XYZ file of C-alpha atoms in Angstrom:
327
model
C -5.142 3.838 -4.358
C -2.174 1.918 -6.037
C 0.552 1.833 -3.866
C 4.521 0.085 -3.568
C 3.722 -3.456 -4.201
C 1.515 -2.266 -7.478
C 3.489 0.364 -8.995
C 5.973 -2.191 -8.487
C 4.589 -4.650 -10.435
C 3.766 -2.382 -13.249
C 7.639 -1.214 -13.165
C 8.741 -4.741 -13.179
C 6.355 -5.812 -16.416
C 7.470 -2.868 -18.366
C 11.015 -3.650 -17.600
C 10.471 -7.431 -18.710
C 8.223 -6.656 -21.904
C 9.356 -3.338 -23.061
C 13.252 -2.122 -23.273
C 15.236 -1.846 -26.050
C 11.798 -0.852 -27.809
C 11.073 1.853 -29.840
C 7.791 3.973 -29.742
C 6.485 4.032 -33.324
C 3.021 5.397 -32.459
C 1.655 7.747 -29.340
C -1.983 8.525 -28.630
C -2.254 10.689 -25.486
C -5.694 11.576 -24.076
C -6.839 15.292 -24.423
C -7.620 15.684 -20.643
C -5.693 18.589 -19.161
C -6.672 17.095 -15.639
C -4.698 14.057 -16.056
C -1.692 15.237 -18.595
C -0.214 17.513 -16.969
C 1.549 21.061 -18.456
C 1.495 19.741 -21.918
C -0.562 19.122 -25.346
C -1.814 15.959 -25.950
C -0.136 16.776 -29.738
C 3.174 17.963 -27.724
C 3.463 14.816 -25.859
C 2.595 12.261 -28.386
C 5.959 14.483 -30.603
C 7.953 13.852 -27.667
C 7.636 10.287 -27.379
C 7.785 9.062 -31.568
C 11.365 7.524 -32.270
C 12.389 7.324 -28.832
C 13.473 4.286 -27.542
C 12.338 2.617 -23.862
C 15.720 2.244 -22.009
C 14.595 1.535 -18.278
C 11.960 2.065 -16.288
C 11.902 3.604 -12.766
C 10.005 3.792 -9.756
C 10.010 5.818 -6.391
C 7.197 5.221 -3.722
C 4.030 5.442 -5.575
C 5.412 6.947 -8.877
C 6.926 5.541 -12.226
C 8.973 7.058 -15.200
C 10.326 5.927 -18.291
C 13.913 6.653 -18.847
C 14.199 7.130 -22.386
C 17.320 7.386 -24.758
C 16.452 11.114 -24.514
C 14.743 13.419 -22.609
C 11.921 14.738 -21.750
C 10.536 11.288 -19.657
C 7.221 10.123 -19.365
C 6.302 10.055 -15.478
C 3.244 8.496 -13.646
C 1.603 9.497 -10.320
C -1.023 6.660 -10.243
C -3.564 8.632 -7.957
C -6.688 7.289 -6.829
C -6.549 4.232 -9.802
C -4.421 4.316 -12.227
C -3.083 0.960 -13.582
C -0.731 0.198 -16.235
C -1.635 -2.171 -18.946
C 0.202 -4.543 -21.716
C -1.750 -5.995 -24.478
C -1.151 -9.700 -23.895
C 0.490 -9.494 -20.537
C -0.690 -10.290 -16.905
C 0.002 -7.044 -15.324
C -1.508 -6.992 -11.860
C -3.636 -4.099 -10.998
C -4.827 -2.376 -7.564
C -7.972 -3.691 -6.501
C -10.356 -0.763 -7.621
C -8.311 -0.040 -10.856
C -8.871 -3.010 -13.391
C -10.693 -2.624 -16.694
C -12.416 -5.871 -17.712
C -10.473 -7.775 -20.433
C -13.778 -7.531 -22.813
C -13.534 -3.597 -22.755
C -12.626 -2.228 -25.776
C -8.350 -1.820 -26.607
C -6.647 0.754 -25.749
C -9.465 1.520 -22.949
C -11.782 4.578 -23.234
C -10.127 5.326 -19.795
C -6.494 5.289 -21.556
C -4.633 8.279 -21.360
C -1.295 7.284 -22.118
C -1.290 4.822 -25.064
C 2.311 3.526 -26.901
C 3.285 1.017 -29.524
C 6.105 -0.749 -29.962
C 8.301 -1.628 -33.078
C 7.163 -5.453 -32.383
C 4.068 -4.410 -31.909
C 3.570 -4.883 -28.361
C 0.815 -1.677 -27.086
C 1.203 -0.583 -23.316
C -1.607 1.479 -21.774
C -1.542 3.944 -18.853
C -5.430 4.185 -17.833
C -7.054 6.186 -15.348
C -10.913 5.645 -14.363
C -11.232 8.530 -11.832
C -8.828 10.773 -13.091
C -6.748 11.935 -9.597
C -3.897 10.437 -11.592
C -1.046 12.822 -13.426
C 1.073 12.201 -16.175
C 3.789 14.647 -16.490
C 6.731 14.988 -19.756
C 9.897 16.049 -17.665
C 13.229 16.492 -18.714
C 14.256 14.929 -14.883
C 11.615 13.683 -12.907
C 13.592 13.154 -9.969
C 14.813 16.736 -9.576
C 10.437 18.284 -9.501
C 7.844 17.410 -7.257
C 6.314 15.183 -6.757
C 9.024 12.994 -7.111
C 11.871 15.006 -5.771
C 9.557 15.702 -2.360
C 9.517 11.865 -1.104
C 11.009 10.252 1.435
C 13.215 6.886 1.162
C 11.514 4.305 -0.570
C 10.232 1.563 1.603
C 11.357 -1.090 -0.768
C 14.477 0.513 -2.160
C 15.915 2.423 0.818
C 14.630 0.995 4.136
C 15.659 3.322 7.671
C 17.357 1.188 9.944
C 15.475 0.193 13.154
C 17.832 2.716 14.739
C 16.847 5.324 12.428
C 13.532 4.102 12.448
C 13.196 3.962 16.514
C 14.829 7.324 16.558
C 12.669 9.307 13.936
C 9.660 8.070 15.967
C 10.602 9.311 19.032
C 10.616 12.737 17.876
C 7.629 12.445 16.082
C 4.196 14.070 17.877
C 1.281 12.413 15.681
C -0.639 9.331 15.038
C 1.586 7.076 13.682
C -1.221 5.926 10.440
C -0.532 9.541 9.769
C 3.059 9.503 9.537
C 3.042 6.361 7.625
C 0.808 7.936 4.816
C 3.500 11.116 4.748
C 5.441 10.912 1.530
C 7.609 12.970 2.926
C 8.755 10.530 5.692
C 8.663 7.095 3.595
C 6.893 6.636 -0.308
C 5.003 4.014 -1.337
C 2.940 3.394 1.945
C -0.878 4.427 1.391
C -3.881 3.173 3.400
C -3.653 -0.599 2.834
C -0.479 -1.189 3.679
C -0.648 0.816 6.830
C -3.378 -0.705 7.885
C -2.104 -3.886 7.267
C 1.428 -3.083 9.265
C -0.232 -1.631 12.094
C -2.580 -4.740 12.798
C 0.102 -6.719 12.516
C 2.390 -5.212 14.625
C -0.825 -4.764 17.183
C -0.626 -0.518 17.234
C -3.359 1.643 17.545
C -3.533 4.175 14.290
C -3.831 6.605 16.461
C -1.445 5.990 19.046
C 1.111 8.965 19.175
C 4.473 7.733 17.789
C 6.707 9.285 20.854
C 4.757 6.908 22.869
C 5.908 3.604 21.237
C 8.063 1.201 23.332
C 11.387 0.311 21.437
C 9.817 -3.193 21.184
C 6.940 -1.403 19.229
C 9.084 0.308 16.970
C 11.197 -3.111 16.216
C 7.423 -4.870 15.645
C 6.516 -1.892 13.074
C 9.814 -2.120 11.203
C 9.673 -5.803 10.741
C 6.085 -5.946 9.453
C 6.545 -2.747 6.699
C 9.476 -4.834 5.783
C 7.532 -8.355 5.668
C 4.743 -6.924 3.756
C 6.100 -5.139 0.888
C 8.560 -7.631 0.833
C 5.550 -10.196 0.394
C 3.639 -7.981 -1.392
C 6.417 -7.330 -4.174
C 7.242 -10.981 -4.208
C 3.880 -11.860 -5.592
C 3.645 -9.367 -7.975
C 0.996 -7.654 -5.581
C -1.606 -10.618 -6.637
C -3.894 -10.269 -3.583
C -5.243 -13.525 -4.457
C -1.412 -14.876 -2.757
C -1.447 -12.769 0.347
C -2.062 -14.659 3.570
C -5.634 -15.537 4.523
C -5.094 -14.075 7.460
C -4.142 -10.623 6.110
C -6.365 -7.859 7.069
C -6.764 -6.882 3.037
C -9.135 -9.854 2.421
C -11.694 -7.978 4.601
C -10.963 -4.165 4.132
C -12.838 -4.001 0.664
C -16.916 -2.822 0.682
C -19.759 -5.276 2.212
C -19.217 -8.543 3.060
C -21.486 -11.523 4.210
C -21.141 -13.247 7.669
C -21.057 -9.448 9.331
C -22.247 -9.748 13.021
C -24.837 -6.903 13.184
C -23.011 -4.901 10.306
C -19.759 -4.416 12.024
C -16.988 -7.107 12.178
C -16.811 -10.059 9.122
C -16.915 -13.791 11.357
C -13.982 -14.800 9.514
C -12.223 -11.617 10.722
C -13.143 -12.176 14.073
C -12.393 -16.082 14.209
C -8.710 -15.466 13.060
C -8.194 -12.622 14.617
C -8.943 -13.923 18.251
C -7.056 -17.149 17.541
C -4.067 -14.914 16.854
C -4.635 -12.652 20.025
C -5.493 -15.501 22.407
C -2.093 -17.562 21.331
C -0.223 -14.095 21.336
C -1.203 -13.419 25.210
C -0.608 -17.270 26.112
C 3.041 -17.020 24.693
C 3.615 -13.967 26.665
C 2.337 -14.684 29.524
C 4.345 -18.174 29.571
C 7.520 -16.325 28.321
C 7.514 -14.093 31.667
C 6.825 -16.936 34.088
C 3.221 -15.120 34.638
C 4.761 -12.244 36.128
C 2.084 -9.627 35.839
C 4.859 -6.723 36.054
C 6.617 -8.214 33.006
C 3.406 -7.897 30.885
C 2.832 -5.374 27.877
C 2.272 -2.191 29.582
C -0.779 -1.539 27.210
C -2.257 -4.164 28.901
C -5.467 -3.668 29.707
C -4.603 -6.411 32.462
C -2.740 -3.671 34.537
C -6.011 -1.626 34.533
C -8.714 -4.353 34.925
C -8.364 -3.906 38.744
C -9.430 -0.541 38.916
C -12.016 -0.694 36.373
C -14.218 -4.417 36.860
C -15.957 -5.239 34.504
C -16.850 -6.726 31.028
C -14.752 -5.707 27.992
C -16.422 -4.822 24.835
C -15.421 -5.662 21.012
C -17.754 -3.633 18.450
C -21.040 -5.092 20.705
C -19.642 -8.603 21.666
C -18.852 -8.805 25.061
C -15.797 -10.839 26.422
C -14.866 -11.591 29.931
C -11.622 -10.118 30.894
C -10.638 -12.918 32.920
C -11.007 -15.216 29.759
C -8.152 -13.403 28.041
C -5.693 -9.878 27.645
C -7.817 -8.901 24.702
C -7.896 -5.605 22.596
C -9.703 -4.381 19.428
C -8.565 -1.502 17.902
C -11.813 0.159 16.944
C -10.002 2.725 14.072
C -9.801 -0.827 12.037
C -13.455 -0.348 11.186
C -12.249 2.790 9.065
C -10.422 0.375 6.527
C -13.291 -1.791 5.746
């Protein structure tokens, strides 16, 4: 599903290719699952003459402010994408229609040209996307039902700490609620959550201060990065869990965990419990309290990761199993 960092860069294109423009043809699909509350023959009316002023995003939804109402908005559901005839727009992962396909894509369901001629193309493989003509976008759902923008309006750590604290659920959950911050779907939370080293499941109440500092950080970092790049996965950091969320990949050690995965990611855990370790002068009552150091007494043994055994005395290392969910 598209999310922040590629609604983002679809905002950012139109805003750099298409104001000031005026719509001098409109084909909308005829697909009452996708355009929503409208004829395709309504909408196209709506849109001939007008001219693009700005465009607008909240969380994982776009409109075009135009120099009269009603406004084009986009929910980009499971893969929609935004396209510009002659411009590198980037597109989510599972969205892209290949370049040879035929113009404006048999997937298009929002098609516009320009007075210069320039064509923009809102397309929509699976159809879970809507497109909706509102007079204010902002003031219906879905738009008027979200929660700050993680980009645009970040909480505070206070607020952030403080929201969590009263919260009772997983905190992968909460990050995936609209309602509590847009623009956050499964890769990014994912992403966040390994970074920061929580559990998806771990109840939010439950997180240390120190957690809650961690989480902030990374949902800031991300985007931030994310955005930056115009949400090219090719830039992200090699050592970003996206490289190995996406289908089957080779190198799997007996189906479960990529090597690659596994190399990096105990590189980065070893150094992490090192540091700490060193940072407290090796007192054990300074450690993490998730630890599984302060348990290893009571419970000898070998620790498992997805069938490879480590030695706890080796290192203080965890896997969080739920990861396997976001391959």
């Amino acid at each position: 599903m598209p999310e922040l960092p590629e609604v983002e860069a679809a905002r950012r294109a139109i805003e750099e290719n298409c104001l000031g423009k005026k719509i001098k043809r409109a084909i909308i699909a005829n697909d009452s699952k996708v355009i929503e509350g409208v004829s395709s023959l309504d909408f196209e009316s709506a849109l001939l003459g007008k001219t693009i002023v700005s465009a607008h995003r909240k969380g994982k939804n776009l409109w075009l402010h135009l120099d009269s109402p009603p406004f084009p908005s986009f929910q980009f559901g499971m893969a929609g994408a935004i396209y510009i005839k002659g411009v590198a727009v980037t597109k989510y992962k599972r969205s892209a229609v290949k370049d040879n396909d035929e113009w404006p894509s048999k997937y298009s369901k929002f098609f516009v040209e320009l007075d210069d001629g320039l064509e923009l193309s809102f397309t929509d493989k699976r159809r879970f996307a809507r497109v909706r003509l509102l007079k204010d976008p902002t003031s219906v759902p879905p738009i008027s039902e979200l929660g700050p923008d993680a980009l645009f309006e970040p909480m505070t750590i206070n607020e952030f700490t403080d929201s969590l604290s009263k919260k009772k659920i997983g905190i992968k959950a909460l990050l995936l609620d609209q309602s509590y911050i847009s623009g956050i779907g499964n890769w990014i939370a994912d992403e966040v959550l390994y970074q920061a080293r929580i559990h998806p499941l771990q109840i939010c109440s439950s997180l240390s201060k120190e957690n809650c500092a961690t989480l902030h950080n990374c949902i800031k970092e991300v985007i931030q990065y994310a955005v930056e790049v115009d949400a090219d996965c090719n830039r992200f950091p090699c050592d970003w869990l996206f490289h190995f969320r996406w289908g089957k990949k080779s190198g799997k050690i007996k189906g479960k965990i990529p090597l690659m995965k596994l190399i990096i990611m105990l590189k980065k855990l070893f150094l992490q419990v090192i540091e700490k370790a060193v940072e407290v002068g090796a007192d054990s009552s300074q450690f993490p309290s998730n630890w599984i150091f302060h348990s290893r007494e009571k419970k000898p043994g070998k620790a498992f990761v997805d069938d490879i055994r480590i030695c706890t005395g080796l290192a203080e290392i965890e896997w969080n199993s739920s990861y396997k969910s976001s391959r």
